[in-house]
Structure formats: structure tokens, C-alpha cells
XYZ file of C-alpha atoms in Angstrom:
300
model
C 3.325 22.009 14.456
C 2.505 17.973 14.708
C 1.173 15.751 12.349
C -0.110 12.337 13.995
C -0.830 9.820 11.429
C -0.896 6.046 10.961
C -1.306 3.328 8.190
C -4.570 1.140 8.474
C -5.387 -1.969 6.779
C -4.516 -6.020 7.000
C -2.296 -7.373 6.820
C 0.090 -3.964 7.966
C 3.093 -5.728 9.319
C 5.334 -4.833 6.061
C 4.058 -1.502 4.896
C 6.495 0.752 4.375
C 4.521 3.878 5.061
C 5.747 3.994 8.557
C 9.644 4.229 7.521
C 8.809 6.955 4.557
C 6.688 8.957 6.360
C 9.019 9.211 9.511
C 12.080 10.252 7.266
C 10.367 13.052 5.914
C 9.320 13.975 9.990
C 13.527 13.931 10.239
C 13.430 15.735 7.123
C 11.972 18.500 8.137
C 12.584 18.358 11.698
C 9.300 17.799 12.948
C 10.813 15.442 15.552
C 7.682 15.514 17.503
C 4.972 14.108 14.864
C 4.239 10.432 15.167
C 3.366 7.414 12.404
C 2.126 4.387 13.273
C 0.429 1.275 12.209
C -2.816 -0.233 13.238
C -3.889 -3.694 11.771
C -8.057 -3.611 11.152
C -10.550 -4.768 8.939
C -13.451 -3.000 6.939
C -15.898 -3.874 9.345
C -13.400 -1.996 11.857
C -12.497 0.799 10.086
C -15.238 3.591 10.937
C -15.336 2.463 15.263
C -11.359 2.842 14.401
C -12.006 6.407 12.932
C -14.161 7.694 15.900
C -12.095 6.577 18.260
C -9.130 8.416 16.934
C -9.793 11.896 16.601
C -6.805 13.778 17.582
C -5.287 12.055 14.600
C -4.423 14.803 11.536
C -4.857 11.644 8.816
C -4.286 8.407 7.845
C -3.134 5.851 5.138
C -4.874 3.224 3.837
C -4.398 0.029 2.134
C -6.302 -3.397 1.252
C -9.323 -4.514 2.389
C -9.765 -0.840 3.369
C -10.092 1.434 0.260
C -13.637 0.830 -0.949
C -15.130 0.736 2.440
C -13.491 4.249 3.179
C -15.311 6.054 0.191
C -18.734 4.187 0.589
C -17.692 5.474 4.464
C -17.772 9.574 3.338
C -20.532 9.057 1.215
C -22.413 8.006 4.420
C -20.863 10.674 6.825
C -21.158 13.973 4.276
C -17.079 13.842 4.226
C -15.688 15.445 1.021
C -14.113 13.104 -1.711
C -11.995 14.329 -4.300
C -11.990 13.468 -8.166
C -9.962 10.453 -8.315
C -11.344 8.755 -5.043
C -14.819 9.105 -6.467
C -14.373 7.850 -10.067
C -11.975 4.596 -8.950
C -14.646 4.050 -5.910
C -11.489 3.690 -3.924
C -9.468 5.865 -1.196
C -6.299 5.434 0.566
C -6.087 9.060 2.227
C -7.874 10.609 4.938
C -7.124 13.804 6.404
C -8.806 15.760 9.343
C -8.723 20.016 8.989
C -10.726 21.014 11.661
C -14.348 19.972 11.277
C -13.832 18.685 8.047
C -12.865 15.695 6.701
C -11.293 14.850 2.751
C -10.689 11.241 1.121
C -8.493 11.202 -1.389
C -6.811 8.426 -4.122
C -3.328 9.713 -4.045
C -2.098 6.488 -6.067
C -3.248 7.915 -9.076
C -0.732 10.674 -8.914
C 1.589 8.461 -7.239
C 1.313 6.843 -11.070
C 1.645 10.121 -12.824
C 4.778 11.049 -10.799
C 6.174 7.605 -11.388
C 5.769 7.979 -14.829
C 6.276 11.502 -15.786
C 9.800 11.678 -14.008
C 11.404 9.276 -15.795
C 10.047 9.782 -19.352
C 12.080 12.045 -21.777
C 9.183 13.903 -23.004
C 5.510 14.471 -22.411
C 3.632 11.220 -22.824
C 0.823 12.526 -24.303
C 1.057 12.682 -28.093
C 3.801 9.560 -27.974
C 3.329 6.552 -30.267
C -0.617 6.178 -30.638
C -1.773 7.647 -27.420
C -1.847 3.914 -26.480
C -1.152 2.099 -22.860
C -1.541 -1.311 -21.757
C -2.977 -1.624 -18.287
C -2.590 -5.334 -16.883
C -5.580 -6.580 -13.824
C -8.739 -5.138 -13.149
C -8.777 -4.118 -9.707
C -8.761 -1.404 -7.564
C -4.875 -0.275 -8.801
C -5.971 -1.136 -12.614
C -8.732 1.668 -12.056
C -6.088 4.174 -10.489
C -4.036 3.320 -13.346
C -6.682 4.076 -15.868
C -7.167 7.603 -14.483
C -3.696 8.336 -14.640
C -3.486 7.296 -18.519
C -6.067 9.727 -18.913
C -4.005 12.487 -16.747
C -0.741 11.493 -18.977
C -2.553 12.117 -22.099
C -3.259 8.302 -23.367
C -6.502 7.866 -25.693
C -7.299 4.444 -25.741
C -6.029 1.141 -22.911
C -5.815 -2.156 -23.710
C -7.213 -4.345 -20.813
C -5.441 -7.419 -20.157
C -7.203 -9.626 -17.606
C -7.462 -13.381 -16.287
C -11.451 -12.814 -16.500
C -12.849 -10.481 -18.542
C -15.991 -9.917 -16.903
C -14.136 -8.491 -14.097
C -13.361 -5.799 -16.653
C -16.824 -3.909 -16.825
C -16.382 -1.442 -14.048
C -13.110 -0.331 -15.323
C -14.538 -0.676 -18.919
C -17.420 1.537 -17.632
C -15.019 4.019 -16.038
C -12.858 4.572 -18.985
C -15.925 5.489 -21.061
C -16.629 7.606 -18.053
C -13.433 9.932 -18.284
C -13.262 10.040 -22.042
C -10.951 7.449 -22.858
C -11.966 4.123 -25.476
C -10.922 0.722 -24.137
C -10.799 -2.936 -25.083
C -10.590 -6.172 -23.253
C -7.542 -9.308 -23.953
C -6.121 -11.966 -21.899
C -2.738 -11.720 -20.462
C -1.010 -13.776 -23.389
C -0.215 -10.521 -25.746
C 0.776 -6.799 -24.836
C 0.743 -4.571 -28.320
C 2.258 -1.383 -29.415
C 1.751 0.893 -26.145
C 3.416 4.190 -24.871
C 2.867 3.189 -21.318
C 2.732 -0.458 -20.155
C 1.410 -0.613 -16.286
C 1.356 -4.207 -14.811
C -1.229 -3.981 -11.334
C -0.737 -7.534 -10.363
C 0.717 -9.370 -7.484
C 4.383 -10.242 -8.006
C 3.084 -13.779 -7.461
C 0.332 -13.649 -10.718
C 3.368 -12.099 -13.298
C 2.309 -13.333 -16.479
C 4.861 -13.915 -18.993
C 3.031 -12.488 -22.124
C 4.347 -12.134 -25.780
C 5.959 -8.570 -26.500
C 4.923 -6.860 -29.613
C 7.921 -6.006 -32.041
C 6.339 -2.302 -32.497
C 5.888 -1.250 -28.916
C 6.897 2.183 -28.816
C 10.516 3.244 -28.843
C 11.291 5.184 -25.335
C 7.822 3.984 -23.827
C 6.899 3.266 -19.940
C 6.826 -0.166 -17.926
C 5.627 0.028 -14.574
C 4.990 -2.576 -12.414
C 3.328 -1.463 -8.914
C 4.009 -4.958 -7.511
C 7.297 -3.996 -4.855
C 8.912 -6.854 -5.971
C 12.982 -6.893 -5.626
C 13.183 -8.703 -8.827
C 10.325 -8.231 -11.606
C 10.169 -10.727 -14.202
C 7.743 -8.444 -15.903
C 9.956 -5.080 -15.820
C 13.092 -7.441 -17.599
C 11.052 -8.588 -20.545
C 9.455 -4.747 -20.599
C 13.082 -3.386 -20.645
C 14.450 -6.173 -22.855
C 11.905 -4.966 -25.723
C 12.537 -1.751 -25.403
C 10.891 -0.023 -22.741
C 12.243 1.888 -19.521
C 11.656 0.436 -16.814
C 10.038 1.658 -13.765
C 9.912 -0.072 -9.994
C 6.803 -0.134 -8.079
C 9.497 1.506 -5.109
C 8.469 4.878 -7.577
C 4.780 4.551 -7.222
C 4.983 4.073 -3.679
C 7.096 7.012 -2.437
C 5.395 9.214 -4.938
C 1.952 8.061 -4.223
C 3.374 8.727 -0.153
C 4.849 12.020 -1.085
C 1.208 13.380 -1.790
C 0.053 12.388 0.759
C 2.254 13.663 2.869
C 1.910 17.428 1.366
C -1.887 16.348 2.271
C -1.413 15.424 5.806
C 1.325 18.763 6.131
C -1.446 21.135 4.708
C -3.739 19.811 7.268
C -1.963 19.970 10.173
C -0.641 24.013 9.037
C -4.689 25.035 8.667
C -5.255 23.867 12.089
C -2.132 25.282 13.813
C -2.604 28.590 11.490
C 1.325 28.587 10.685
C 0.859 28.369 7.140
C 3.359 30.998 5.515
C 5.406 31.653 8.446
C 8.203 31.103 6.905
C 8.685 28.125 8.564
C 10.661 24.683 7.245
C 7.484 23.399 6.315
C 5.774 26.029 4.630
C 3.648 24.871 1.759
C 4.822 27.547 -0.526
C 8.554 26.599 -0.340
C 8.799 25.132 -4.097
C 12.015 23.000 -3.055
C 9.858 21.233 0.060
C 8.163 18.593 -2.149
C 11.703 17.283 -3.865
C 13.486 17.546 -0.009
C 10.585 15.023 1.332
C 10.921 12.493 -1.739
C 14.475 12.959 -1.595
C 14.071 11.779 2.101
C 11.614 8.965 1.063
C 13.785 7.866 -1.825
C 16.416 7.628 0.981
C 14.628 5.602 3.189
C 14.025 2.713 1.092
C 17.816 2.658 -0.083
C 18.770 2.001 3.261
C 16.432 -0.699 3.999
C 15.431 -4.132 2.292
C 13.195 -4.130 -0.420
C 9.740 -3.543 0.015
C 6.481 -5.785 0.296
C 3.154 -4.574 0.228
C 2.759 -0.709 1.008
């Protein structure tokens, strides 16, 4: 069995997709699969697609996200639950005839989070989380409050008219939200900063922020200004690194599942059989791995 995949999107010269994805090929001894990266804009992206079709799947990052769900909607291609409500995708796999899109940062965000808390989020402090930005990531973060069990986000934004669409999604999926600028985080069980490591804000903390809560900033940044002041009132912090390899780690088992339906090995008993409970933790073990032995990260 092969899996040939690649990472699309511009600028691609520091994603990191092509060294996690590769260690879980050594991982599992799939020595012949192949990773790649190919540098393209929107206006590229569906020629790209056509002209690749041996290809199992493929990553996808800025400017390419949005285009690639407005892209299935024109071409019939199936789009799951959290590509359609943030309007954004970063997966695409190939089984066959049929093609899926798929928003794996949102559970990329619930792993991220879920791992490293002591309990169940939901039910902790108020049901409360602060999500910081508007964008794309801000919406992926939103559905994964609502996955964790949060009630009600806080919006902190620079502009807060960019704040309708995700104001219109979280009334979409059940959740209340308001709207504040960046100088104030309150009480919150989960605080997730989606800005550039460049636009950090340096807000005030509230005293009650809840005891044994979440930071997470998504931003790769060796150094976050924004995970110190989270940790320094109280919170645990959590590296963007997480997000990354767990948002990778589903897509992997996404581009894996693929390539078994089409070679018809599934349950063979093979290394890679999708059944094996322990072959999730042995490909973000070998992710987790990856990035240890390399230089932090910049944009994924």
C-alpha cells in the first residue's frame, strides 16, 4: 500500500507537514509513500487538482482553504461537518471516484486540548472560553468549544465587524457569543489565541479565570508572549506544536483510510490496519518526534 500526498498553499517553504507526515511513512514502514510540497495560489488550486490524480490526498493551508470548499460545492465532492460550518478546508482525500474535504484543525483543537486537561472540559468553571481573532482558525476554534462542551465565547477582535460570520456561526451550532477588543480576557475555561505571533496582544488577565483552565495559542511560535502571561495567571499552557501534529495526525488516519479502500487491504492484519487501537498514538508519537528533532516551527 502507498499513500502519495503533498501540502498546497503559499507561501509552503516552512510547513512542516512534509517532515510529520514522512515520520509517520518511517513509522509504519511504508517506505514507498511520498509527501511533497507544491507552492500555488487559489486561482491555481483546481488546474493543480486535475492535473494530479494519482495523488491519494492533500494538505492545505492559506490562501487555499475557502477556495477548496466553495471548490466541492461546485464539483458535487462531499464535505464533512466542520468544513461546511467554518466555510473552510484543509484536507482532501481521493477513494476511488470519490472525493471528501474535510477541516481537520478543529479536532486538531480538541486533541490539543483534551490531552492535556485533567478532566472533561465541559461542565468546568462557567462553560466559558475566550477565543482571540476572527478568522478562518477563530471559526475552527469556535466549533471545537462547542465539541469540548463550552456554552458561551467571548470574541476578542481588532475590528468587530469582522466578527459577524463567526458571531453568526456560533448561533448556528448552539453556542451564545459576545464581541470585545483585545485589551481584557475574563473568567474562561479555555483561552485560544488564533493570531499571528507577530499581532500578540498583551491584554489584562482576569483575577477569576478558572483554576486548571486551557491556553492555546495556534501561532508556532518558539517563544509565546501570550502562553507566559496565560500560564503566569494560572492557566496550562498549550503550544501551537500540539494543534499542528494533532490536527496532522487526522489527517493522516484520513489519507491511510483512503489509500486501504482503494488497495482493499483494510483488516489484513497489516501494520497499518485501521482497527489497530495503538496505530493512532504510534503515528503522533512519530510526529511528536519529528518536531523534537528539528527547529521550531513556522507556519504549518
Amino acid at each position: 500500500m502507498r499513500i502519495l500526498a503533498a501540502v498546497l498553499g503559499s507561501p509552503i517553504a516552512h510547513s512542516k507537514s512534509p517532515l510529520l507526515h514522512r515520520a509517520a511513512f518511517t513509522a509504519l514502514n511504508m517506505e514507498s509513500s511520498e509527501y511533497s510540497r507544491f507552492e500555488l495560489g487559489a486561482d491555481e488550486l483546481e488546474g493543480f487538482l486535475d492535473s494530479h490524480p494519482d495523488h491519494t490526498g492533500f494538505s492545505l493551508t492559506m490562501p487555499l482553504k475557502d477556495r477548496l470548499v466553495s471548490l466541492a460545492a461546485e464539483r458535487g465532492w462531499r464535505v464533512d461537518e466542520t468544513a461546511a460550518l467554518t466555510a473552510a478546508g484543509n484536507t482532501l482525500v481521493r477513494r476511488g471516484g470519490r472525493v471528501q474535504v474535510a477541516n481537520t484543525d478543529v479536532e486538531g483543537i480538541v486533541r490539543a486540548i483534551s490531552a492535556r486537561a485533567d478532566a472533561e472540559v465541559e461542565g468546568a468553571g462557567d462553560g466559558r472560553a475566550t477565543v482571540l481573532g476572527a478568522g478562518a482558525t477563530a471559526a475552527s476554534a469556535l466549533v471545537a468549544c462547542r465539541d469540548l462542551g463550552i456554552t458561551h465565547v467571548d470574541l476578542r477582535v481588532r475590528n468587530p465587524d469582522r466578527a459577524r460570520r463567526i458571531l453568526d456561526l456560533a448561533e448556528r451550532i448552539g453556542l451564545t457569543a459576545s464581541v470585545g477588543d483585545l485589551t481584557r480576557i475574563g473568567p474562561s475555561a479555555i483561552v485560544i489565541s488564533t493570531l499571528p505571533a507577530e499581532a500578540a496582544p498583551d491584554p489584562v488577565w482576569d483575577d477569576s479565570l478558572t483554576a486548571g483552565g486551557i491556553a492555546l495559542d495556534v501561532a508556532y511560535a518558539g517563544d509565546s508572549t501570550f502562553l507566559a502571561a496565560a500560564a503566569a495567571h494560572g492557566l496550562r499552557p498549550v503550544a501551537g506544536t500540539a494543534m499542528l501534529v494533532e490536527q496532522a495526525v487526522a489527517q493522516f488516519e484520513m489519507f491511510l483510510g483512503a489509500a486501504q479502500s482503494v488497495a482493499g487491504d483494510a483488516g489484513n492484519g497489516s501494520a497499518t490496519d485501521m482497527r489497530d487501537p495503538g496505530l493512532r498514538e504510534r503515528i503522533t508519537r512519530a510526529m511528536y518526534s519529528a518536531l523534537d528533532d528539528h527547529a521550531p516551527s513556522a507556519q504549518g
